[in-house]
Short mmCIF file of C-alpha atoms in Angstrom, two decimals:
data_model
loop_
_atom_site.label_atom_id
_atom_site.label_comp_id
_atom_site.label_asym_id
_atom_site.label_seq_id
_atom_site.Cartn_x
_atom_site.Cartn_y
_atom_site.Cartn_z
CA UNK A 290 96.84 273.06 42.12
CA UNK A 291 95.91 269.89 44.02
CA UNK A 292 93.60 268.45 41.32
CA UNK A 293 91.11 266.00 42.82
CA UNK A 294 91.43 265.18 46.51
CA UNK A 295 89.59 262.54 48.53
CA UNK A 296 89.34 261.98 52.25
CA UNK A 297 89.75 259.72 54.07
CA UNK A 298 92.16 257.34 52.31
CA UNK A 299 91.02 254.39 54.42
CA UNK A 300 87.93 253.78 56.56
CA UNK A 301 86.48 250.87 58.50
CA UNK A 302 82.78 250.96 59.42
CA UNK A 303 80.45 248.65 61.23
CA UNK A 304 77.23 247.58 59.56
CA UNK A 305 74.57 250.23 60.02
CA UNK A 306 76.94 253.13 60.61
CA UNK A 307 76.85 256.21 58.42
CA UNK A 308 79.64 258.24 56.96
CA UNK A 309 80.51 260.75 54.25
CA UNK A 310 83.31 260.36 51.74
CA UNK A 311 84.69 263.74 50.76
CA UNK A 312 85.74 264.83 47.27
CA UNK A 313 87.11 268.24 46.36
CA UNK A 314 88.56 269.70 43.17
CA UNK A 315 90.28 272.98 42.40
CA UNK A 316 90.09 272.82 38.60
CA UNK A 317 86.66 274.46 38.30
CA UNK A 318 85.33 271.41 36.46
CA UNK A 319 81.57 271.29 36.02
CA UNK A 320 81.25 267.53 36.03
CA UNK A 321 81.98 265.38 39.08
CA UNK A 322 81.21 261.74 39.70
CA UNK A 323 81.64 258.81 42.07
CA UNK A 324 82.69 255.32 41.03
CA UNK A 325 83.21 252.14 43.00
CA UNK A 326 85.77 249.46 42.17
CA UNK A 327 85.31 245.90 43.33
CA UNK A 328 87.81 243.01 42.93
CA UNK A 329 87.81 241.64 39.39
CA UNK A 330 85.58 244.44 38.20
CA UNK A 331 86.12 247.68 36.43
CA UNK A 332 84.82 250.90 37.89
CA UNK A 333 81.07 251.40 38.07
CA UNK A 334 79.32 254.75 38.23
CA UNK A 335 77.35 255.50 41.42
CA UNK A 336 76.20 259.13 41.04
CA UNK A 337 77.25 262.13 39.04
CA UNK A 338 76.73 265.90 38.90
CA UNK A 339 76.92 268.29 35.96
CA UNK A 340 77.00 271.39 38.12
CA UNK A 341 76.08 272.86 41.49
CA UNK A 342 72.56 271.85 42.47
CA UNK A 343 72.30 269.11 39.81
CA UNK A 344 72.84 265.41 40.52
CA UNK A 345 71.76 262.16 38.87
CA UNK A 346 72.05 258.43 39.37
CA UNK A 347 74.54 256.17 37.70
CA UNK A 348 74.64 252.40 37.32
CA UNK A 349 74.74 251.43 41.03
CA UNK A 350 73.12 254.23 43.12
CA UNK A 351 71.33 252.20 45.80
CA UNK A 352 72.54 252.87 49.33
CA UNK A 353 74.27 256.15 48.45
CA UNK A 354 73.24 259.81 48.53
CA UNK A 355 74.93 262.84 47.02
CA UNK A 356 74.48 266.59 46.87
CA UNK A 357 76.38 269.36 45.10
CA UNK A 358 76.13 272.74 46.78
CA UNK A 359 79.38 274.14 45.33
CA UNK A 360 81.43 273.57 42.19
CA UNK A 361 84.37 272.36 44.28
CA UNK A 362 82.80 269.69 46.50
CA UNK A 363 80.83 266.51 45.84
CA UNK A 364 80.40 264.38 48.98
CA UNK A 365 79.12 260.80 48.91
CA UNK A 366 76.99 259.69 51.86
CA UNK A 367 76.40 256.17 53.09
CA UNK A 368 73.36 256.37 55.36
CA UNK A 369 73.47 252.80 56.71
CA UNK A 370 76.59 250.93 55.65
CA UNK A 371 76.35 247.31 54.52
CA UNK A 372 79.12 244.74 53.89
CA UNK A 373 78.22 244.87 50.18
CA UNK A 374 79.50 248.45 50.16
CA UNK A 375 83.03 247.31 50.96
CA UNK A 376 84.93 248.69 47.99
CA UNK A 377 87.36 251.29 46.74
CA UNK A 378 85.64 254.57 45.90
CA UNK A 379 86.92 257.01 43.32
CA UNK A 380 85.85 260.56 42.66
CA UNK A 381 86.38 261.90 39.14
CA UNK A 382 85.97 265.24 37.39
CA UNK A 383 85.75 266.36 33.79
CA UNK A 384 85.91 269.64 31.93
CA UNK A 385 82.59 270.79 30.52
CA UNK A 386 79.76 268.54 29.47
CA UNK A 387 79.55 265.55 27.18
CA UNK A 388 82.15 262.84 26.79
CA UNK A 389 85.84 263.20 27.42
CA UNK A 390 88.57 261.97 29.69
CA UNK A 391 87.98 262.09 33.42
CA UNK A 392 90.51 262.94 36.11
CA UNK A 393 90.45 260.66 39.13
CA UNK A 394 91.19 261.22 42.78
CA UNK A 395 93.44 258.82 44.73
CA UNK A 396 90.53 256.74 46.04
CA UNK A 397 89.12 255.74 49.43
CA UNK A 398 89.28 252.14 50.58
CA UNK A 399 86.17 251.39 52.65
CA UNK A 400 85.64 248.21 54.65
CA UNK A 401 82.28 247.46 56.24
CA UNK A 402 82.31 244.70 58.87
CA UNK B 876 73.69 249.73 27.06
CA UNK B 877 77.34 249.61 26.18
CA UNK B 878 79.61 246.80 27.24
CA UNK B 879 83.39 246.64 27.28
CA UNK B 880 85.23 243.32 27.27
CA UNK B 881 88.85 242.69 28.11
CA UNK B 882 89.50 239.02 27.44
CA UNK B 883 92.97 238.81 29.00
CA UNK B 884 92.79 238.88 32.81
CA UNK B 885 96.57 238.69 33.14
CA UNK B 886 99.57 239.13 30.87
CA UNK B 887 103.30 239.31 31.26
CA UNK B 888 106.07 240.72 29.09
CA UNK B 889 109.84 240.86 29.27
CA UNK B 890 111.37 244.26 29.86
CA UNK B 891 112.06 246.09 26.56
CA UNK B 892 109.66 243.86 24.62
CA UNK B 893 106.31 244.81 23.08
CA UNK B 894 102.92 243.72 24.38
CA UNK B 895 99.38 244.21 23.11
CA UNK B 896 96.31 244.35 25.34
CA UNK B 897 92.94 243.57 23.78
CA UNK B 898 89.61 245.34 24.20
CA UNK B 899 86.31 244.94 22.42
CA UNK B 900 83.14 246.91 22.95
CA UNK B 901 79.54 246.83 21.95
CA UNK B 902 77.55 249.94 21.10
CA UNK B 903 74.91 251.17 18.70
CA UNK B 904 76.30 254.70 18.78
CA UNK B 905 78.33 256.17 15.95
CA UNK B 906 80.11 258.91 17.91
CA UNK B 907 82.00 257.96 21.03
CA UNK B 908 85.33 258.03 22.82
CA UNK B 909 87.58 255.20 23.93
CA UNK B 910 90.23 255.33 26.63
CA UNK B 911 92.92 253.26 28.23
CA UNK B 912 93.56 253.90 31.91
CA UNK B 913 96.48 252.57 33.93
CA UNK B 914 96.15 251.69 37.62
CA UNK B 915 99.51 250.98 39.29
CA UNK B 916 99.73 249.49 42.80
CA UNK B 917 99.34 253.02 44.17
CA UNK B 918 95.68 252.72 43.08
CA UNK B 919 95.70 256.01 41.18
CA UNK B 920 93.80 255.93 37.86
CA UNK B 921 95.99 257.45 35.14
CA UNK B 922 94.83 258.22 31.62
CA UNK B 923 97.17 256.57 29.11
CA UNK B 924 95.57 257.36 25.78
CA UNK B 925 92.26 258.39 24.20
CA UNK B 926 90.69 257.86 20.80
CA UNK B 927 87.76 259.69 19.22
CA UNK B 928 85.67 257.35 17.06
CA UNK B 929 85.38 259.88 14.24
CA UNK B 930 89.16 259.97 13.82
CA UNK B 931 90.52 257.27 11.54
CA UNK B 932 94.09 257.82 12.63
CA UNK B 933 95.18 255.69 15.56
CA UNK B 934 96.23 257.64 18.66
CA UNK B 935 99.83 257.52 19.86
CA UNK B 936 101.43 258.73 23.08
CA UNK B 937 105.17 258.03 23.23
CA UNK B 938 105.53 254.23 23.76
CA UNK B 939 101.76 253.70 23.81
CA UNK B 940 99.66 253.33 20.69
CA UNK B 941 96.26 251.93 19.83
CA UNK B 942 94.84 249.87 17.01
CA UNK B 943 91.30 251.15 16.60
CA UNK B 944 89.10 249.04 14.33
CA UNK B 945 85.69 250.72 14.34
CA UNK B 946 83.88 248.16 12.21
CA UNK B 947 85.15 245.32 14.36
CA UNK B 948 84.56 247.35 17.56
CA UNK B 949 88.09 246.62 18.68
CA UNK B 950 90.47 248.92 20.56
CA UNK B 951 93.79 247.33 21.48
CA UNK B 952 96.69 248.97 23.30
CA UNK B 953 100.28 248.37 22.26
CA UNK B 954 103.08 249.10 24.68
CA UNK B 955 106.52 249.25 23.08
CA UNK B 956 109.85 248.96 24.91
CA UNK B 957 108.09 247.80 28.09
CA UNK B 958 109.46 249.20 31.34
CA UNK B 959 109.16 247.96 34.90
CA UNK B 960 107.00 250.99 35.68
CA UNK B 961 104.42 249.75 33.19
CA UNK B 962 103.46 247.01 35.66
CA UNK B 963 99.82 247.82 36.48
CA UNK B 964 96.17 247.05 35.84
CA UNK B 965 95.02 248.43 32.52
CA UNK B 966 91.38 249.32 31.95
CA UNK B 967 89.68 249.96 28.65
CA UNK B 968 86.78 252.43 28.89
CA UNK B 969 83.99 253.71 26.62
CA UNK B 970 82.03 256.96 26.67
CA UNK B 971 79.23 257.84 24.30
CA UNK B 972 79.50 261.27 22.71
CA UNK B 973 76.52 262.58 24.65
CA UNK B 974 77.11 260.62 27.82
CA UNK B 975 78.73 261.50 31.12
CA UNK B 976 79.35 257.89 32.06
CA UNK B 977 82.51 255.91 31.51
CA UNK B 978 81.87 252.19 31.02
CA UNK B 979 84.90 250.15 32.03
CA UNK B 980 86.13 246.68 31.18
CA UNK B 981 87.24 244.38 33.99
CA UNK B 982 90.90 245.09 33.41
CA UNK B 983 94.10 243.30 32.40
CA UNK B 984 96.86 242.86 34.95
CA UNK B 985 100.18 243.42 33.20
CA UNK B 986 103.46 242.34 34.75
CA UNK B 987 106.76 243.48 33.25
CA UNK B 988 109.49 240.97 34.03
CA UNK B 989 113.11 242.14 34.40
#
């Protein structure tokens, strides 16, 4: 049982490049989400999904796309990276719907130059 | 919108001593959940303790306990018998009962001194 996995752990992009951050879970959790963490800030919600085929925006969605074709995977796409997207990205999952504690992946550190 | 405030950017404590981290929040909801997460240098986010607003009894997990004051909208974390492994960033987080979103404070960096 690997829990929540994220790849890659580190990534450097040039401005304008695109990439996909991968998130996978083996706990059969319905809810998955993406957060970003910037220095001196707590985590902020980017996008979330309550099940396969269902996604919605969080607090800071601009510049990011998501899709959820399976329960296990929830990739985050940066279509045209900008320096403002330099951050640490966390994927999280939760059992069921509604509030409750979330289980976080190990994070991806992304640098956009 | 909910807000979570952690007023202590950094704190330090001697090993084996007790330390309290402060958190206040603002919400108009009556049912919600509060959490403390620990983020060590490894970057992993680890759930320390959770509190349901409808429960009057303060949550406890081994050396970690909370002081939940619903009327004052205060949710502090007490760490007893501090250990070197407690050195980390600590984040307070809020979730409304019907919400999927966690709202985080900016964190408190705790250093345990040998």
